Amino acid sequence: MSPVLSGVLQLLALIAALALSYRPLGDYMARVYSSEKHLRAEKLIYRTIGADPDAGMRWPAYLRGILAFSAVGVLFLYLLQRIQGILPDSLSLGFTAISPDQAFNTAASFVANTNWQSYSGEQAMGHAVQTLGLAVQNFVSAAVGMAVAVALVRGFARSRTGELGNFWADLVRGTVRILIPLSVIGAIVLVACGAIQNFSGIHEIGRLTGGTQQVNGGAVASQEVIKELGTNGGGYFNANSAHPFENPNAFSNLFEIFLILVIPFALTRTFGKLVGNVRQGYAILAAMGVIWLGFTALMMWTEYAHHGPALQAAGGAMEGKEQRFGVGASAIFATTTTLTSTGAVDSFHSSFTGLGGGLTLLSMMLGEIAPGGVGSGLYGMLVMAIIAVFIAGLMVGRTPEYLGKKIGTREIKLAACYILITPTLVLGFTALSMALSSPPESILNVKGNSVDGSGAHGFSEVLYAFTSGANNNGSAFAGLNANTPWYNTTIGLAMLLGRFLPMVFVLALAGSLAEQTPVPETAGTLRTEKPLFAGLLVGAILIITGLTYFPALALGPMAEGLS
Amino acid sequence: MSTTTPVRTPSEEDVQPQGSPESGRVSGGLFDPAQLLKSLPDAFRKLDPRVMVKAPVMFVVLIGSVVTTVLALKDPGSWFGWAITVWLWLTVLFANLAEAVAEGRGKAQADTLRKAKTDTVARRLNGDTEESVPGTELRVGDLVVCEAGDIIPGDGDVVEGVASVDESAITGESAPVIRESGGDRSAVTGGTKVLSDRIVIKITTKPGETFIDRMINLVEGAARQKTPNEIALNILLASLTIVFLLAVITLQPFAIYAGAEQSMIILAALLVCLIPTTIGALLSAIGIAGMDRLVQRNVLAMSGRAVEAAGDVSTLLLDKTGTITYGNRQAAEFVPVKGTMAAEVADAAQLSSLADETPEGRSIVVLAKEKYGLRERHEGELVGAEWIPFTAQTRMSGVDVDGRKVRKGATGSVIAWVEEQGGRVAEDARKLTDDISQAGGTPLLVALEDDKGARVLGVIHLKDVVKEGMRERFDELRAMGIKTVMITGDNPLTAKAIAEEAGVDDFLAEATPEDKMALIKREQAGGKLVAMTGDGTNDAPALAQADVGVAMNTGTSAAKEAGNMVDLDSNPTKLIEIVEIGKQLLITRGALTTFSIANDVAKYFAIIPAMFAVAYPGLDKLNIMSLTSPESAILSAVIFNALIIVALVPLALKGVRYRPMSADAMLRRNLLIYGLGGLISPFIGIKIIDMLISLIPGIG
């Protein structure tokens, strides 16, 4: 079988699996978030944390819940890393305390659902931190994202009320009823494929080429599954999903891609169900799907079509890719992980072709909305839909409205603030890093010492780091030494601000929408469930993102890829 | 409920639904290029930063122009710096010009109005004596006397007398109107002229706040406030401006790292090209022009908000009389009873109506002529005829001639007459009259007494005639998602019949002002926006409650106060046009915003390779327009950016062509023209400008 055919067949199998799970999972999640009943385990949790799960919250209360919960998360994770040296399991395995700036960076990273890692997993973090700290945040940070998405959807679905539901109930349900059951199933599949799941120590083994190497054990499969399912991306091992203990074979690779995409896509069904019109959900799904498929196709094309005799003999650009996955599956993984705020990698984006690397950057710059992170993808896409409705909606001769809610001054103000945040963080921090004297020293591919000798690749390294951080992706463009106080601090800030500031505006928007009286749909209303609107939405996203980042992309990946 | 009673005879304008379908619908006024020149001084005056700061996008361009000017002065030898500077200033100037032209059209109208506002001398009543005071000294509650030839000194209500008034100063309509005390025709407007008789007016408005003062403010744009949607759009444009500002500012460190540091002039040029200058420059002109389009149709909107709301209206309340029907009953058909010919009925009906001067009577004669070719006979033609005119008491008219007695009239009266003459009433006569009543018409019986005795010949079907083209109009409105509700004082049966014939979606029969109010509130509770017209004092609460309340100029001052628009022609059909103008305003805004943003793509392809192809030769592949040189590429983009504003001024003033159609069709069409067109046209435009520039010696 030719490599191209194998790539295409894997893509088709993936789409089929996603299509099969779309309705049942989407409908199930809609039931979870609208059910009146509490499970016994959930009641226990509510009693422990002292929350009333039936109290309706207005948006400021909902936001306070999120911020308080996340602040505690950051603090706990920070302390856990700082005291790693005295934790019992670490003592025996020789793990030491993490430095303050790196501990802050890591804590921010995992609470912000980013999982940017400026450390090397197996060398820095012991079982306690990995399992009690990082894995827990993998679940709850994902559940926070879903809660915000559901709150925004409720803003559309409800009227003449300011109440958006209860944050604690949404958080607990998302974890207990959605993420944990799916993770159990997923972990079993991964273990069956050969991923490891133990608490064993460090093994010293002989190498084929002579000498020895150390290999860690760990609860890898359980962490691997939520890493993908919760669009987190932080690997147990430094090599992430390219490591055979995390991602043993071609099937597990495809399964992990499926895990990344399954919730973000299915949430559009949940959205349709909750607003009482599944076709509205299909339109959002279509916009997400078109971008995802289009980018995947482009990525496969640029990686397969790469010039040069060595690359042609290998069937494409194989540098930085695993033999057991090949070009096709690596391209699908790379597009998926960057379009979903996951950041897990099964191949090295820095080694992709110039344009391929540019595509991973552009994927993140779209704002992680196609299909995006769990929850954050849906609310990000809905905010873009509001912008698209506002511009195009005027062209049908009515003041803009979406799902029966008017997009007025207040709504557009909040949506505009939302879309300003990530470009400000990405471009601002990148510009600072380039302008100051010491941060550029972290760049590996400096002028005269890089692939093409230009320095464009080195600029991409920095641009990628902040794009990844501010968009809560977490993947890295190898080459940049990000474990410096400057990058740990700035990327840490970018991750926190890139995660929680948008939530402020999304929840305020949800509150504002929920208060409105819905406008009935007439023949004069912009039909947002039609393909025309989905196409318009895709166009608006591509043009707005493209215009924002075109100069930066031109000086990085385009300068490299077009030369 | 009150209905409009036009004093002047219905002209062609009133009879035809305004703006018949084949004409360009709500096309705007003509755009005269000479206006550009005339408005130039105003455009310069608007360069004041205190004025410019209100339009954030253009304010950024102004700052950019100042910066490039300073840089050009520092390096006076560089033609490129000067060229960019000049075109940036032109960009600002063109934006101001667009606004000035839009305002200029209102100014002309304001001047005409000012002439009407010449200082008048009022004859104030002080007890029984009259005193002469300047019009400006009148206070609310003062009583003033006006006689033939006097200019009415202020807004007020007639409290005594009746007069004919020339209101052409405001409405442009020269036919005089009747104003009388009491009722719904008591309001008079300052600046209009009494043509006959004497009236006493109670002043209701302070000087300086009169209708004519407000009109002047409105058409001049002095009272113009940004509408909610315009504010929201401004916010979006401001945030896009911030994004592009960020993209340009952060570009310099990236460029330095790449070894291609850029001059401030180039960065300013890039910024101005990227920020949405096209829509930013035309936004306020679009709003002013929208109000102006209403003024040209003799509608005064008291706020821009109302014009915007008109585009969103989903329920139209239309008065039956005057809007949907001509307002008087007309003969539509002659129905014979069994054993009689229709022509026989027509002949008798015509004969018996010759002495009937009521509109109904005239319409019978007209129908007989049109349908049966019966020549109208004059009273003098029939020798020895004894005419029996129609009176309210007999409710019959007719003629006795040649031994024949012909009668026509209300069912009861004619039956009584036939029986009195010893005749018989045909059995099916009663059924025929009932059928006509059922169908919402009014039946009149025709009877004859001759040598065969007295008998009923047939029935005349009188009905309220629906204006031509109304059904098509309502179908269009339905396609636009607007529900029409007919309001009438008729009984439900009649109302239903007319509603069906006219094709309205719903009707409110035997409507009282309370019913109307309740209907509006019900619709609004469901999230709908309601538009209505009204003229009576009892319409005032409903006019105030409606989202778009159009008061007729013939109406009372209470109604005019309550509504947010006044129709100087007092033509209720115009409500439909107002909705279309509202929609057109919003479409124009959306279309130009889309166009403006889509334009940016091409500008990047012109400027980025020009900036960086030296550092990274690969980027020259982005120069897909193959522009001559980096300088000409950047300059071409800046020139295109400035010229497109001037090119779009006529569109902004006239508004995007609008035809009623479904939202889907409209979106597809506008996206194709302004989205795709906006994407492609700058590639062509910039290329052409570049080709022209390269012809200039020393540049190419």
mmCIF file of C-alpha atoms in Angstrom, chain A residues 160 387 390-401 406-409 412-413 416-417 419-420 423-428 430-432 434-435 440 443 445-447 454-456 458-459 463 517-520 522-527 530 532-533 536 543-544 546-552 554-555 558-559 561-563, chain B residues 228-229 231-233 235-236 239-240 242-244 246-247 250-251 253-259 270 274 308 311-314 478-482 524-529 582-584 586-591 593-594 597-598 600-601 604-605 608 612 616 618-619 621-622 661-664 666-668 670-671 674 679:
data_model
loop_
_atom_site.group_PDB
_atom_site.id
_atom_site.type_symbol
_atom_site.label_atom_id
_atom_site.label_comp_id
_atom_site.label_asym_id
_atom_site.label_seq_id
_atom_site.Cartn_x
_atom_site.Cartn_y
_atom_site.Cartn_z
ATOM 1 C CA ARG A 160 -35.434 36.744 30.644
ATOM 2 C CA ILE A 387 -18.782 38.279 14.950
ATOM 3 C CA PHE A 390 -22.742 40.841 13.169
ATOM 4 C CA ILE A 391 -20.950 41.639 9.934
ATOM 5 C CA ALA A 392 -22.981 39.522 7.555
ATOM 6 C CA GLY A 393 -26.248 39.732 9.433
ATOM 7 C CA LEU A 394 -26.534 43.385 8.514
ATOM 8 C CA MET A 395 -26.543 42.351 4.868
ATOM 9 C CA VAL A 396 -30.012 40.804 5.223
ATOM 10 C CA GLY A 397 -31.382 44.147 6.366
ATOM 11 C CA ARG A 398 -31.910 43.508 10.035
ATOM 12 C CA THR A 399 -29.854 44.379 13.072
ATOM 13 C CA PRO A 400 -27.887 41.202 13.743
ATOM 14 C CA GLU A 401 -29.321 38.360 15.773
ATOM 15 C CA LYS A 406 -29.882 40.402 19.380
ATOM 16 C CA ILE A 407 -26.211 41.134 18.940
ATOM 17 C CA GLY A 408 -26.175 44.683 20.235
ATOM 18 C CA THR A 409 -23.578 47.042 21.586
ATOM 19 C CA ILE A 412 -20.271 43.034 20.350
ATOM 20 C CA LYS A 413 -18.169 44.785 22.957
ATOM 21 C CA ALA A 416 -14.537 42.124 20.465
ATOM 22 C CA CYS A 417 -12.675 41.938 23.791
ATOM 23 C CA ILE A 419 -10.984 38.215 20.001
ATOM 24 C CA LEU A 420 -8.450 40.846 21.080
ATOM 25 C CA PRO A 423 -3.435 38.244 19.371
ATOM 26 C CA THR A 424 -2.353 40.737 22.039
ATOM 27 C CA LEU A 425 -0.677 38.029 24.098
ATOM 28 C CA VAL A 426 0.907 36.231 21.153
ATOM 29 C CA LEU A 427 2.193 39.248 19.246
ATOM 30 C CA GLY A 428 2.982 41.281 22.342
ATOM 31 C CA THR A 430 6.760 37.528 20.874
ATOM 32 C CA ALA A 431 7.691 41.116 20.031
ATOM 33 C CA LEU A 432 9.060 41.647 23.543
ATOM 34 C CA MET A 434 12.567 39.481 20.008
ATOM 35 C CA ALA A 435 13.257 43.045 21.102
ATOM 36 C CA PRO A 440 16.563 35.462 21.714
ATOM 37 C CA ILE A 443 16.740 30.215 20.002
ATOM 38 C CA ASN A 445 18.191 28.015 14.793
ATOM 39 C CA VAL A 446 19.782 31.430 14.778
ATOM 40 C CA LYS A 447 20.868 33.155 11.633
ATOM 41 C CA SER A 454 18.157 32.643 7.445
ATOM 42 C CA GLY A 455 16.902 32.774 10.996
ATOM 43 C CA ALA A 456 13.264 32.493 9.931
ATOM 44 C CA GLY A 458 14.428 30.526 14.818
ATOM 45 C CA PHE A 459 11.786 33.250 14.811
ATOM 46 C CA LEU A 463 6.320 32.721 17.756
ATOM 47 C CA THR A 517 -36.287 38.238 25.183
ATOM 48 C CA PRO A 518 -35.845 36.054 22.132
ATOM 49 C CA VAL A 519 -36.756 37.489 18.736
ATOM 50 C CA PRO A 520 -38.983 35.092 16.820
ATOM 51 C CA THR A 522 -39.155 34.962 10.370
ATOM 52 C CA ALA A 523 -38.410 34.692 6.677
ATOM 53 C CA GLY A 524 -36.347 37.858 7.121
ATOM 54 C CA THR A 525 -34.052 36.274 9.690
ATOM 55 C CA LEU A 526 -30.509 35.259 8.797
ATOM 56 C CA ARG A 527 -30.609 31.467 8.646
ATOM 57 C CA LYS A 530 -27.714 26.860 6.476
ATOM 58 C CA LEU A 532 -24.184 29.432 3.408
ATOM 59 C CA PHE A 533 -23.726 30.640 6.964
ATOM 60 C CA LEU A 536 -19.411 32.482 5.780
ATOM 61 C CA ILE A 543 -9.748 36.141 6.950
ATOM 62 C CA ILE A 544 -9.706 37.678 10.436
ATOM 63 C CA GLY A 546 -5.062 35.537 8.453
ATOM 64 C CA LEU A 547 -5.054 39.328 8.526
ATOM 65 C CA THR A 548 -3.932 39.394 12.158
ATOM 66 C CA TYR A 549 -0.977 37.056 11.774
ATOM 67 C CA PHE A 550 -0.005 37.403 8.112
ATOM 68 C CA PRO A 551 3.095 39.584 8.729
ATOM 69 C CA ALA A 552 4.362 37.329 11.530
ATOM 70 C CA ALA A 554 5.463 35.773 6.500
ATOM 71 C CA LEU A 555 8.664 36.315 8.486
ATOM 72 C CA MET A 558 6.451 31.479 4.872
ATOM 73 C CA ALA A 559 9.951 32.897 4.536
ATOM 74 C CA GLY A 561 8.698 27.450 3.193
ATOM 75 C CA LEU A 562 8.709 29.639 0.083
ATOM 76 C CA SER A 563 12.466 29.856 -0.240
ATOM 77 C CA PRO B 228 -27.253 51.532 18.613
ATOM 78 C CA ASN B 229 -26.178 49.447 15.659
ATOM 79 C CA ILE B 231 -22.224 52.263 17.905
ATOM 80 C CA ALA B 232 -21.856 48.494 17.944
ATOM 81 C CA LEU B 233 -20.291 48.561 14.489
ATOM 82 C CA ILE B 235 -16.829 49.123 18.498
ATOM 83 C CA LEU B 236 -16.089 46.247 16.172
ATOM 84 C CA SER B 239 -11.271 46.517 17.905
ATOM 85 C CA LEU B 240 -10.161 45.528 14.397
ATOM 86 C CA ILE B 242 -6.459 47.689 17.590
ATOM 87 C CA VAL B 243 -5.675 44.235 16.203
ATOM 88 C CA PHE B 244 -4.024 45.748 13.130
ATOM 89 C CA LEU B 246 -0.822 45.488 17.223
ATOM 90 C CA ALA B 247 0.128 43.536 14.114
ATOM 91 C CA THR B 250 4.958 44.179 16.749
ATOM 92 C CA LEU B 251 6.174 43.746 13.194
ATOM 93 C CA PRO B 253 11.033 43.772 16.237
ATOM 94 C CA PHE B 254 10.335 40.779 13.981
ATOM 95 C CA ALA B 255 11.632 42.733 10.999
ATOM 96 C CA ILE B 256 14.758 43.804 12.841
ATOM 97 C CA TYR B 257 15.479 40.189 13.748
ATOM 98 C CA ALA B 258 15.037 39.281 10.089
ATOM 99 C CA GLY B 259 17.484 42.036 9.191
ATOM 100 C CA LEU B 270 0.695 49.390 6.088
ATOM 101 C CA LEU B 274 -5.133 47.389 6.972
ATOM 102 C CA GLU B 308 -32.845 51.318 12.306
ATOM 103 C CA GLY B 311 -35.454 47.556 9.300
ATOM 104 C CA ASP B 312 -36.186 45.119 12.118
ATOM 105 C CA VAL B 313 -39.938 45.496 12.099
ATOM 106 C CA SER B 314 -41.692 42.157 11.997
ATOM 107 C CA ARG B 478 -44.320 38.147 3.852
ATOM 108 C CA ALA B 479 -41.255 36.966 1.956
ATOM 109 C CA MET B 480 -39.256 39.490 3.967
ATOM 110 C CA GLY B 481 -40.661 37.978 7.137
ATOM 111 C CA ILE B 482 -43.021 40.818 7.964
ATOM 112 C CA GLN B 524 -43.770 43.038 21.548
ATOM 113 C CA ALA B 525 -43.946 40.525 24.376
ATOM 114 C CA GLY B 526 -43.181 37.883 21.751
ATOM 115 C CA GLY B 527 -40.019 39.775 20.842
ATOM 116 C CA LYS B 528 -41.418 41.422 17.729
ATOM 117 C CA LEU B 529 -40.937 44.988 16.625
ATOM 118 C CA GLY B 582 -34.491 50.966 7.274
ATOM 119 C CA LYS B 583 -33.438 47.657 5.800
ATOM 120 C CA GLN B 584 -31.476 49.329 3.051
ATOM 121 C CA LEU B 586 -28.494 48.244 7.505
ATOM 122 C CA ILE B 587 -27.618 46.354 4.325
ATOM 123 C CA THR B 588 -25.439 49.220 3.119
ATOM 124 C CA ARG B 589 -23.555 49.210 6.393
ATOM 125 C CA GLY B 590 -23.031 45.446 6.353
ATOM 126 C CA ALA B 591 -22.057 45.370 2.685
ATOM 127 C CA THR B 593 -18.019 46.523 6.199
ATOM 128 C CA THR B 594 -17.651 43.193 4.441
ATOM 129 C CA ILE B 597 -12.420 43.767 5.447
ATOM 130 C CA ALA B 598 -12.217 41.616 2.306
ATOM 131 C CA ASP B 600 -7.254 43.797 3.125
ATOM 132 C CA VAL B 601 -6.209 40.455 1.702
ATOM 133 C CA TYR B 604 -1.097 42.269 2.237
ATOM 134 C CA PHE B 605 -0.119 40.587 -1.004
ATOM 135 C CA ILE B 608 4.404 42.246 2.595
ATOM 136 C CA PHE B 612 10.526 41.706 3.044
ATOM 137 C CA TYR B 616 13.712 36.691 2.293
ATOM 138 C CA GLY B 618 11.210 33.555 -1.271
ATOM 139 C CA LEU B 619 8.550 36.023 -0.190
ATOM 140 C CA LYS B 621 6.420 34.586 -4.639
ATOM 141 C CA LEU B 622 3.643 36.381 -2.724
ATOM 142 C CA MET B 661 -36.544 38.980 -1.006
ATOM 143 C CA SER B 662 -35.855 36.292 1.529
ATOM 144 C CA ALA B 663 -32.930 36.651 3.913
ATOM 145 C CA ASP B 664 -31.133 33.709 2.292
ATOM 146 C CA MET B 666 -30.300 38.558 0.004
ATOM 147 C CA LEU B 667 -27.287 37.236 1.922
ATOM 148 C CA ARG B 668 -26.121 35.142 -1.009
ATOM 149 C CA ASN B 670 -24.671 40.592 -1.134
ATOM 150 C CA LEU B 671 -21.934 38.179 -0.100
ATOM 151 C CA TYR B 674 -19.451 42.744 -1.615
ATOM 152 C CA LEU B 679 -11.713 40.194 -2.219
#
